[in-house]
One Martini backbone bead per residue (centre of mass of N, CA, C, O) as a GRO file, in nm:
protein
  217
    1MET     BB    1   3.069  -0.439   4.321
    2PRO     BB    2   2.748  -0.319   4.391
    3VAL     BB    3   2.570  -0.130   4.192
    4PRO     BB    4   2.445   0.113   4.278
    5THR     BB    5   2.100   0.236   4.394
    6ILE     BB    6   1.754   0.344   4.380
    7ALA     BB    7   1.467   0.417   4.465
    8SER     BB    8   1.207   0.267   4.318
    9ASN     BB    9   1.033   0.589   4.286
   10SER     BB   10   1.278   0.654   4.051
   11LYS     BB   11   1.128   0.452   3.877
   12SER     BB   12   0.850   0.537   3.874
   13MET     BB   13   0.924   0.817   3.750
   14VAL     BB   14   1.046   0.750   3.530
   15TYR     BB   15   0.761   0.632   3.385
   16ASP     BB   16   0.632   0.922   3.405
   17SER     BB   17   0.786   1.101   3.307
   18LEU     BB   18   0.747   0.998   2.993
   19GLN     BB   19   0.479   0.842   2.972
   20LEU     BB   20   0.506   0.540   2.872
   21GLY     BB   21   0.191   0.424   2.928
   22THR     BB   22   0.055   0.613   2.750
   23MET     BB   23   0.202   0.450   2.493
   24GLY     BB   24   0.206   0.138   2.588
   25LEU     BB   25   0.386   0.065   2.804
   26SER     BB   26   0.448  -0.129   3.025
   27GLN     BB   27   0.514  -0.187   3.362
   28ASP     BB   28   0.631  -0.486   3.335
   29ALA     BB   29   0.762  -0.366   3.090
   30PHE     BB   30   0.994  -0.214   3.298
   31MET     BB   31   1.045  -0.351   3.534
   32TYR     BB   32   1.194  -0.613   3.459
   33GLY     BB   33   1.381  -0.506   3.275
   34MET     BB   34   1.518  -0.330   3.528
   35MET     BB   35   1.610  -0.592   3.676
   36GLY     BB   36   1.792  -0.723   3.395
   37PHE     BB   37   1.972  -0.445   3.408
   38ASN     BB   38   2.074  -0.470   3.693
   39ARG     BB   39   2.193  -0.757   3.677
   40LEU     BB   40   2.403  -0.704   3.435
   41LEU     BB   41   2.533  -0.456   3.549
   42ASN     BB   42   2.653  -0.643   3.813
   43ASN     BB   43   2.793  -0.852   3.614
   44GLY     BB   44   2.957  -0.683   3.371
   45LYS     BB   45   2.753  -0.727   3.076
   46LEU     BB   46   2.779  -0.371   3.014
   47HIS     BB   47   2.885  -0.136   2.841
   48ASN     BB   48   2.624  -0.011   2.776
   49ASP     BB   49   2.497   0.190   3.022
   50SER     BB   50   2.272   0.411   2.908
   51VAL     BB   51   2.083   0.180   2.798
   52ILE     BB   52   1.745   0.095   2.707
   53ALA     BB   53   1.559  -0.200   2.539
   54ILE     BB   54   1.211  -0.222   2.484
   55VAL     BB   55   1.016  -0.438   2.400
   56ASP     BB   56   0.625  -0.530   2.355
   57PHE     BB   57   0.458  -0.801   2.291
   58SER     BB   58   0.151  -0.722   2.401
   59LEU     BB   59   0.175  -0.565   2.168
   60PRO     BB   60   0.096  -0.499   1.899
   61SER     BB   61   0.221  -0.439   1.571
   62THR     BB   62   0.080  -0.136   1.509
   63GLN     BB   63   0.253  -0.073   1.734
   64LYS     BB   64   0.511   0.135   1.929
   65ARG     BB   65   0.701  -0.129   2.119
   66LEU     BB   66   0.979   0.030   2.091
   67PHE     BB   67   1.236   0.122   2.344
   68VAL     BB   68   1.459   0.383   2.428
   69ILE     BB   69   1.668   0.440   2.692
   70ASP     BB   70   1.780   0.704   2.878
   71ILE     BB   71   1.906   0.636   3.185
   72LYS     BB   72   2.119   0.919   3.245
   73ASN     BB   73   1.906   1.124   3.152
   74GLY     BB   74   1.568   1.075   3.118
   75ARG     BB   75   1.507   0.941   2.809
   76LEU     BB   76   1.342   0.923   2.489
   77LEU     BB   77   1.484   0.848   2.171
   78PHE     BB   78   1.274   0.579   2.091
   79ASN     BB   79   0.974   0.518   1.917
   80THR     BB   80   0.868   0.185   1.739
   81LEU     BB   81   0.851  -0.025   1.502
   82VAL     BB   82   0.844  -0.430   1.578
   83SER     BB   83   0.899  -0.773   1.457
   84HIS     BB   84   0.771  -1.061   1.427
   85GLY     BB   85   0.753  -1.380   1.382
   86LYS     BB   86   0.577  -1.566   1.150
   87ASN     BB   87   0.514  -1.790   1.407
   88THR     BB   88   0.412  -1.570   1.632
   89GLY     BB   89   0.204  -1.481   1.436
   90LYS     BB   90   0.063  -1.165   1.316
   91LEU     BB   91  -0.063  -0.927   1.504
   92ASN     BB   92   0.033  -1.113   1.728
   93ALA     BB   93   0.224  -1.208   2.023
   94THR     BB   94   0.258  -1.571   2.107
   95SER     BB   95   0.465  -1.751   1.981
   96PHE     BB   96   0.803  -1.924   2.104
   97SER     BB   97   1.135  -1.968   2.041
   98ASN     BB   98   1.464  -2.110   1.987
   99ALA     BB   99   1.469  -2.295   1.752
  100THR     BB  100   1.581  -2.368   1.480
  101ASN     BB  101   1.357  -2.297   1.222
  102SER     BB  102   1.090  -2.113   1.335
  103ASN     BB  103   1.010  -1.840   1.285
  104LYS     BB  104   1.058  -1.704   1.581
  105SER     BB  105   1.066  -1.575   1.878
  106SER     BB  106   1.270  -1.455   2.140
  107LEU     BB  107   1.238  -1.423   2.441
  108GLY     BB  108   1.435  -1.172   2.656
  109PHE     BB  109   1.801  -1.128   2.737
  110TYR     BB  110   1.984  -0.919   2.581
  111ILE     BB  111   2.303  -0.832   2.400
  112THR     BB  112   2.487  -0.637   2.217
  113ASP     BB  113   2.664  -0.623   1.945
  114ASN     BB  114   2.807  -0.622   1.645
  115THR     BB  115   2.868  -0.516   1.320
  116TYR     BB  116   2.681  -0.539   0.978
  117GLN     BB  117   2.675  -0.609   0.689
  118GLY     BB  118   2.372  -0.713   0.518
  119GLU     BB  119   2.068  -0.764   0.345
  120HIS     BB  120   2.020  -0.529   0.535
  121GLY     BB  121   2.192  -0.396   0.623
  122LEU     BB  122   2.265  -0.254   0.934
  123SER     BB  123   2.364  -0.474   1.168
  124LEU     BB  124   2.256  -0.650   1.481
  125ARG     BB  125   2.393  -0.842   1.729
  126LEU     BB  126   2.236  -1.099   1.936
  127GLN     BB  127   2.293  -1.194   2.282
  128GLY     BB  128   2.155  -1.440   2.451
  129THR     BB  129   2.136  -1.528   2.802
  130GLU     BB  130   1.935  -1.730   2.828
  131LYS     BB  131   1.888  -2.037   2.913
  132GLY     BB  132   1.647  -2.200   2.662
  133ILE     BB  133   1.534  -1.944   2.538
  134ASN     BB  134   1.753  -1.757   2.372
  135ASP     BB  135   2.066  -1.860   2.335
  136ASN     BB  136   2.035  -1.918   2.000
  137ALA     BB  137   2.074  -1.641   1.821
  138MET     BB  138   2.350  -1.643   1.705
  139HIS     BB  139   2.270  -1.939   1.528
  140ARG     BB  140   2.035  -1.802   1.404
  141GLY     BB  141   2.084  -1.479   1.333
  142ILE     BB  142   1.967  -1.276   1.540
  143VAL     BB  143   1.871  -0.987   1.496
  144MET     BB  144   1.898  -0.609   1.422
  145HIS     BB  145   1.682  -0.471   1.113
  146GLY     BB  146   1.602  -0.332   0.860
  147ALA     BB  147   1.280  -0.303   0.728
  148SER     BB  148   1.006  -0.266   0.450
  149TYR     BB  149   0.745  -0.386   0.607
  150VAL     BB  150   0.799  -0.165   0.858
  151ASN     BB  151   0.520   0.023   0.794
  152GLU     BB  152   0.227   0.170   0.771
  153ASP     BB  153   0.150   0.061   0.472
  154PHE     BB  154   0.124  -0.247   0.634
  155ILE     BB  155  -0.153  -0.163   0.794
  156SER     BB  156  -0.334  -0.031   0.593
  157ASN     BB  157  -0.315  -0.274   0.381
  158GLN     BB  158  -0.312  -0.566   0.621
  159GLY     BB  159  -0.325  -0.486   0.993
  160TYR     BB  160   0.004  -0.582   1.001
  161ILE     BB  161   0.286  -0.604   0.968
  162GLY     BB  162   0.581  -0.748   0.911
  163ARG     BB  163   0.741  -1.053   0.910
  164SER     BB  164   0.981  -1.258   1.025
  165LEU     BB  165   1.251  -1.511   1.126
  166GLY     BB  166   1.286  -1.328   1.466
  167CYS     BB  167   1.369  -1.074   1.404
  168PRO     BB  168   1.401  -0.751   1.498
  169ALA     BB  169   1.245  -0.547   1.271
  170ILE     BB  170   1.284  -0.235   1.139
  171PRO     BB  171   1.284   0.085   1.009
  172ASP     BB  172   1.462   0.194   0.786
  173GLU     BB  173   1.426   0.517   0.848
  174ILE     BB  174   1.616   0.408   1.195
  175HIS     BB  175   1.812   0.192   1.196
  176ARG     BB  176   2.084   0.342   1.229
  177GLU     BB  177   2.023   0.516   1.486
  178VAL     BB  178   1.928   0.273   1.682
  179ILE     BB  179   2.190   0.070   1.652
  180GLU     BB  180   2.385   0.295   1.726
  181ALA     BB  181   2.272   0.308   2.031
  182LEU     BB  182   2.317   0.010   2.102
  183LYS     BB  183   2.586  -0.113   2.054
  184GLY     BB  184   2.826  -0.273   2.257
  185GLY     BB  185   2.650  -0.392   2.523
  186ALA     BB  186   2.324  -0.354   2.523
  187CYS     BB  187   1.996  -0.360   2.646
  188LEU     BB  188   1.772  -0.630   2.532
  189PHE     BB  189   1.383  -0.665   2.602
  190ILE     BB  190   1.150  -0.940   2.562
  191TYR     BB  191   0.833  -0.892   2.579
  192SER     BB  192   0.575  -1.126   2.752
  193ALA     BB  193   0.261  -1.239   2.937
  194ASN     BB  194   0.438  -1.503   2.962
  195LYS     BB  195   0.410  -1.732   3.200
  196ASN     BB  196   0.631  -1.923   3.126
  197TYR     BB  197   0.834  -1.715   3.129
  198ILE     BB  198   0.829  -1.612   3.414
  199ALA     BB  199   0.855  -1.869   3.516
  200HIS     BB  200   1.164  -1.956   3.423
  201SER     BB  201   1.295  -1.700   3.448
  202LYS     BB  202   1.605  -1.614   3.639
  203MET     BB  203   1.583  -1.360   3.511
  204LEU     BB  204   1.325  -1.286   3.756
  205LYS     BB  205   1.493  -1.418   4.001
  206GLN     BB  206   1.558  -1.209   4.247
  207ASP     BB  207   1.639  -0.981   4.417
  208LYS     BB  208   1.414  -0.719   4.548
  209THR     BB  209   1.642  -0.442   4.570
  210LEU     BB  210   1.715  -0.494   4.259
  211ALA     BB  211   1.391  -0.513   4.166
  212MET     BB  212   1.353  -0.194   4.279
  213SER     BB  213   1.591  -0.045   4.097
  214THR     BB  214   1.802   0.208   4.011
  215PRO     BB  215   2.087   0.310   3.801
  216VAL     BB  216   2.369   0.500   3.921
  217LEU     BB  217   2.577   0.602   3.632
   0.00000   0.00000   0.00000
């Protein structure tokens, strides 16, 4: 049975009331993100359905481009810096790959998995949901983790934050709180205004009613 949804104007109200546009999150990133969230939710894929995380790679790495939104209560929980892969670009993320050893970021929808203690401390495994686009994430070891190279000092020194091997790395000082909010089956959407991704993503080719709705949870 489909999850109940409400009118598209309520969805726009969330975007507007949280002033996400003024913080840099593109409306396309938000609308596409909610589209995929609704699809995953209706398919019973989300076990942590109270939040959505959106990474907006249409923004440069000097901007806080990770947005963690509390869907149930209409609150912005976190807005912080996040890295892209070293072969994806320098200041801007422009090239993406699903291939092992590409050291590039992969776009699309992920479902968060379990946490573990790795070389970067507490880390969050990510399961890519889009075949041929990000479904190699587990094999590649693409995870969310903290990193000392994701901070304002790097921006001041070199004009962009440090880059990862493809992981969405976030600042050390906040990584535990973000990971705790997202672990256990939440939706993570990594967006770019990339024509190839938008044209080929099956997650973005769904019923218009679902695309223009916000879940009631």
